[in-house]
Coordinates of C-alpha atoms in Angstrom, one line a residue:
M761 CA -80.4 48.6 84.2
T762 CA -81.8 51.6 82.6
T763 CA -84.5 52.7 84.4
G764 CA -84.8 56.4 82.3
P765 CA -86.7 56.4 78.9
I766 CA -84.9 54.2 75.8
N767 CA -84.0 55.4 73.4
E768 CA -85.6 55.7 70.4
Q769 CA -83.7 54.9 68.5
A770 CA -82.0 51.5 70.0
N771 CA -86.2 51.0 70.9
V772 CA -86.9 50.7 66.6
L773 CA -83.8 48.0 66.6
H774 CA -85.3 45.9 69.0
L775 CA -88.4 45.4 67.3
E776 CA -87.2 44.8 63.9
A777 CA -84.9 42.0 64.5
R778 CA -86.9 40.9 66.7
E779 CA -89.3 40.5 62.9
A780 CA -86.1 39.5 61.4
G781 CA -85.7 36.7 63.6
Q782 CA -89.7 35.5 63.6
A783 CA -88.8 35.0 59.4
G784 CA -86.4 33.1 60.2
D785 CA -82.8 35.4 59.7
Y786 CA -81.3 34.9 62.8
D787 CA -78.1 37.0 61.6
L788 CA -80.1 39.6 61.1
A789 CA -81.6 40.3 64.2
I790 CA -78.2 39.7 66.0
Q791 CA -76.5 42.7 64.2
K792 CA -79.7 44.5 65.0
L793 CA -79.6 43.6 68.2
K794 CA -75.7 44.5 68.8
E795 CA -77.0 46.9 67.1
A796 CA -79.8 48.5 69.9
M797 CA -76.6 47.1 72.1
A798 CA -74.5 49.5 71.8
L799 CA -77.0 52.0 72.5
E800 CA -78.6 51.5 75.3
P801 CA -76.3 49.0 77.1
G802 CA -78.1 49.2 80.1
W803 CA -81.7 47.8 78.7
P804 CA -81.8 43.9 78.5
Y805 CA -84.3 43.6 76.8
P806 CA -82.3 42.6 73.5
V807 CA -79.9 41.2 75.4
Y808 CA -82.0 38.6 76.7
D809 CA -83.4 38.6 73.1
L810 CA -79.9 38.1 72.0
A811 CA -79.4 34.6 74.4
F812 CA -82.7 33.7 72.4
T813 CA -81.4 34.2 68.9
Y814 CA -78.1 32.3 69.7
L815 CA -80.9 29.5 71.5
L816 CA -82.3 29.4 68.2
K817 CA -79.8 28.8 66.2
G818 CA -77.9 26.8 68.4
D819 CA -75.3 28.5 69.5
F820 CA -75.0 27.5 73.5
T821 CA -72.2 29.1 74.6
N822 CA -72.9 32.4 73.5
A823 CA -76.7 31.7 74.6
L824 CA -76.2 30.8 78.3
K825 CA -73.1 33.8 77.7
Y826 CA -76.6 36.9 77.1
Y827 CA -78.3 35.4 80.3
K828 CA -75.8 35.6 82.4
E829 CA -75.8 39.3 80.9
T830 CA -79.3 39.6 81.4
D831 CA -78.9 38.3 84.5
A832 CA -76.1 40.5 85.1
L833 CA -78.8 43.7 84.2
E834 CA -82.1 42.9 86.3
P835 CA -80.7 40.1 88.8
G836 CA -84.3 40.4 90.6
G837 CA -84.7 37.7 87.8
F838 CA -86.4 38.9 83.9
F839 CA -88.6 36.3 81.5
T840 CA -86.2 32.6 82.1
A841 CA -83.1 33.7 82.2
K842 CA -82.6 32.9 85.4
T843 CA -83.7 29.2 84.3
A844 CA -82.0 29.0 80.6
I845 CA -78.5 29.4 82.4
Y846 CA -79.4 27.3 85.1
S847 CA -80.2 24.4 81.9
L848 CA -77.8 26.2 79.4
E849 CA -75.2 25.8 82.3
G850 CA -76.2 22.1 82.9
E851 CA -75.6 21.5 79.9
A852 CA -72.3 22.7 79.5
N853 CA -71.1 20.2 82.8
G854 CA -73.0 17.3 81.2
V855 CA -75.8 17.8 83.5
F856 CA -77.8 17.8 81.1
P857 CA -77.5 16.4 77.4
E858 CA -77.2 19.1 74.8
G859 CA -80.8 20.9 73.3
L860 CA -82.7 19.7 76.1
Y861 CA -83.5 23.4 76.9
T862 CA -84.3 23.5 73.5
F863 CA -86.0 20.9 73.6
Y864 CA -88.4 22.2 76.6
M865 CA -89.3 25.5 75.2
Q866 CA -91.5 24.1 73.0
I867 CA -94.0 23.8 76.0
E868 CA -93.9 27.4 75.5
W869 CA -94.4 27.1 71.6
T870 CA -97.0 25.3 72.1
E871 CA -101.1 25.9 73.0
E872 CA -102.2 22.2 73.3
P873 CA -101.6 20.5 76.8
E874 CA -101.7 18.1 76.0
K875 CA -98.4 18.2 73.8
K876 CA -96.8 20.8 76.6
Y877 CA -97.6 17.3 79.6
E878 CA -96.2 14.6 77.0
I879 CA -92.6 17.1 76.4
A880 CA -93.0 17.4 79.8
K881 CA -93.5 13.9 81.5
R882 CA -90.4 13.3 77.7
I883 CA -88.4 15.2 79.7
V884 CA -89.3 13.7 84.0
D885 CA -89.0 10.3 82.3
N886 CA -84.7 10.6 80.2
V887 CA -83.8 13.3 82.7
P888 CA -86.2 13.1 85.2
G889 CA -82.9 15.4 88.4
Y890 CA -85.0 18.5 85.9
A891 CA -86.4 20.5 87.8
P892 CA -88.2 23.3 85.7
A893 CA -90.3 20.1 83.4
W894 CA -91.2 19.4 86.5
K895 CA -92.5 22.8 87.0
E896 CA -94.9 22.2 83.4
L897 CA -96.2 18.4 85.0
A898 CA -97.4 20.4 87.8
Y899 CA -99.2 22.8 86.2
L900 CA -100.7 20.5 83.8
Q901 CA -101.4 17.8 86.0
N902 CA -104.7 17.6 88.0
D903 CA -104.8 15.7 91.0
P904 CA -103.6 17.6 93.9
E905 CA -101.0 14.1 95.1
E906 CA -99.6 14.1 91.4
R907 CA -99.1 17.9 91.4
L908 CA -97.8 17.3 95.3
H909 CA -95.6 14.9 94.3
S910 CA -94.0 16.6 90.4
I911 CA -93.4 19.5 92.7
E912 CA -91.3 17.4 95.3
Q913 CA -89.3 16.1 92.3
G914 CA -89.3 18.9 91.2
L915 CA -88.2 20.6 94.0
S916 CA -84.7 17.8 95.0
G917 CA -83.8 19.0 91.4
N918 CA -81.8 22.1 93.4
P919 CA -84.0 24.4 90.4
D920 CA -83.3 28.1 89.8
E921 CA -84.4 30.7 92.0
E922 CA -87.3 31.5 89.4
T923 CA -88.3 27.6 89.1
K924 CA -88.0 27.5 92.8
G925 CA -90.2 30.6 93.7
I926 CA -93.2 29.2 91.5
L927 CA -92.7 25.0 92.5
L928 CA -92.9 27.1 96.7
L929 CA -96.5 29.2 95.2
N930 CA -97.4 26.3 93.8
K931 CA -96.7 24.0 96.9
A932 CA -98.2 26.2 99.3
M933 CA -101.8 26.9 97.1
I934 CA -102.5 23.6 96.9
L935 CA -101.4 23.6 100.6
H936 CA -103.6 25.6 101.7
E937 CA -106.5 24.4 99.6
K938 CA -106.2 20.9 101.4
G939 CA -107.2 22.6 104.2
D940 CA -103.1 23.7 105.8
S941 CA -103.6 26.6 105.3
E942 CA -100.4 27.4 108.6
T943 CA -97.4 25.8 106.0
A944 CA -99.0 27.3 103.2
K945 CA -98.2 30.7 105.2
K946 CA -95.3 29.0 106.2
L947 CA -93.5 29.1 102.3
L948 CA -94.5 32.0 101.2
A949 CA -93.5 33.9 104.2
E950 CA -89.9 31.5 102.8
I951 CA -90.9 33.0 99.4
I952 CA -90.9 36.4 101.0
E953 CA -87.7 36.7 103.1
S954 CA -85.7 34.8 100.8
Q955 CA -82.8 36.7 99.4
E956 CA -83.1 34.7 96.4
T957 CA -86.8 35.4 95.5
T958 CA -86.6 36.6 91.9
I959 CA -89.0 39.8 92.1
S960 CA -92.2 38.1 90.5
N961 CA -92.7 35.7 91.9
S962 CA -91.9 37.6 96.2
E963 CA -95.3 39.8 94.7
I964 CA -97.0 37.1 93.6
A965 CA -96.6 35.3 97.0
K966 CA -97.3 38.7 98.9
V967 CA -100.3 38.7 97.1
A968 CA -101.5 35.3 97.5
M969 CA -100.7 35.5 101.7
K970 CA -102.7 38.1 101.5
S971 CA -105.9 35.7 99.9
I972 CA -105.3 33.2 102.9
S973 CA -105.2 35.4 105.2
E974 CA -108.4 37.3 104.6
N975 CA -109.9 33.6 104.2

């Protein structure tokens, strides 16, 4: 993990790599990302983008390798690295069908809620044990009981730390809205105190706990 200023040339290479990737030149992007990594080996950003570039190329083995390297550099969580590892390991072990994570990522790539819902619903209908898709459904549903059902389905799928934290956060807030603030606070405390909680989820849980306690 890099704590000081980022090497200027590494930063330039990273930006150039992202431009190449957006233009569809994945091989050039990979080359520049590896050069940036050589200059700043503790910087997780180019490693994460390298994993994503391999994912776009359909090279799931290297994608998983570099998502794991990202997670090693930032064990407290770095964007979707933990969800990617959960998904790609599941694919490698035959728990999930190959290409599922790439298909799931279409939810992030589309702006239309209806399409997001369609993709998530299609996934849970075909792979009901895939927790991240249940998380997305919970975001997209309006009825509190439907959302709670999706959350429970996601939690039963042995989710990655990032997904689990988000599911529990959403469950806590729904319970609070339904008037069960004590259970909500217990869930938030569980998130905050857990050794597996990502930094971002822990911070969100602290804010939510403060908000509930003040009301």
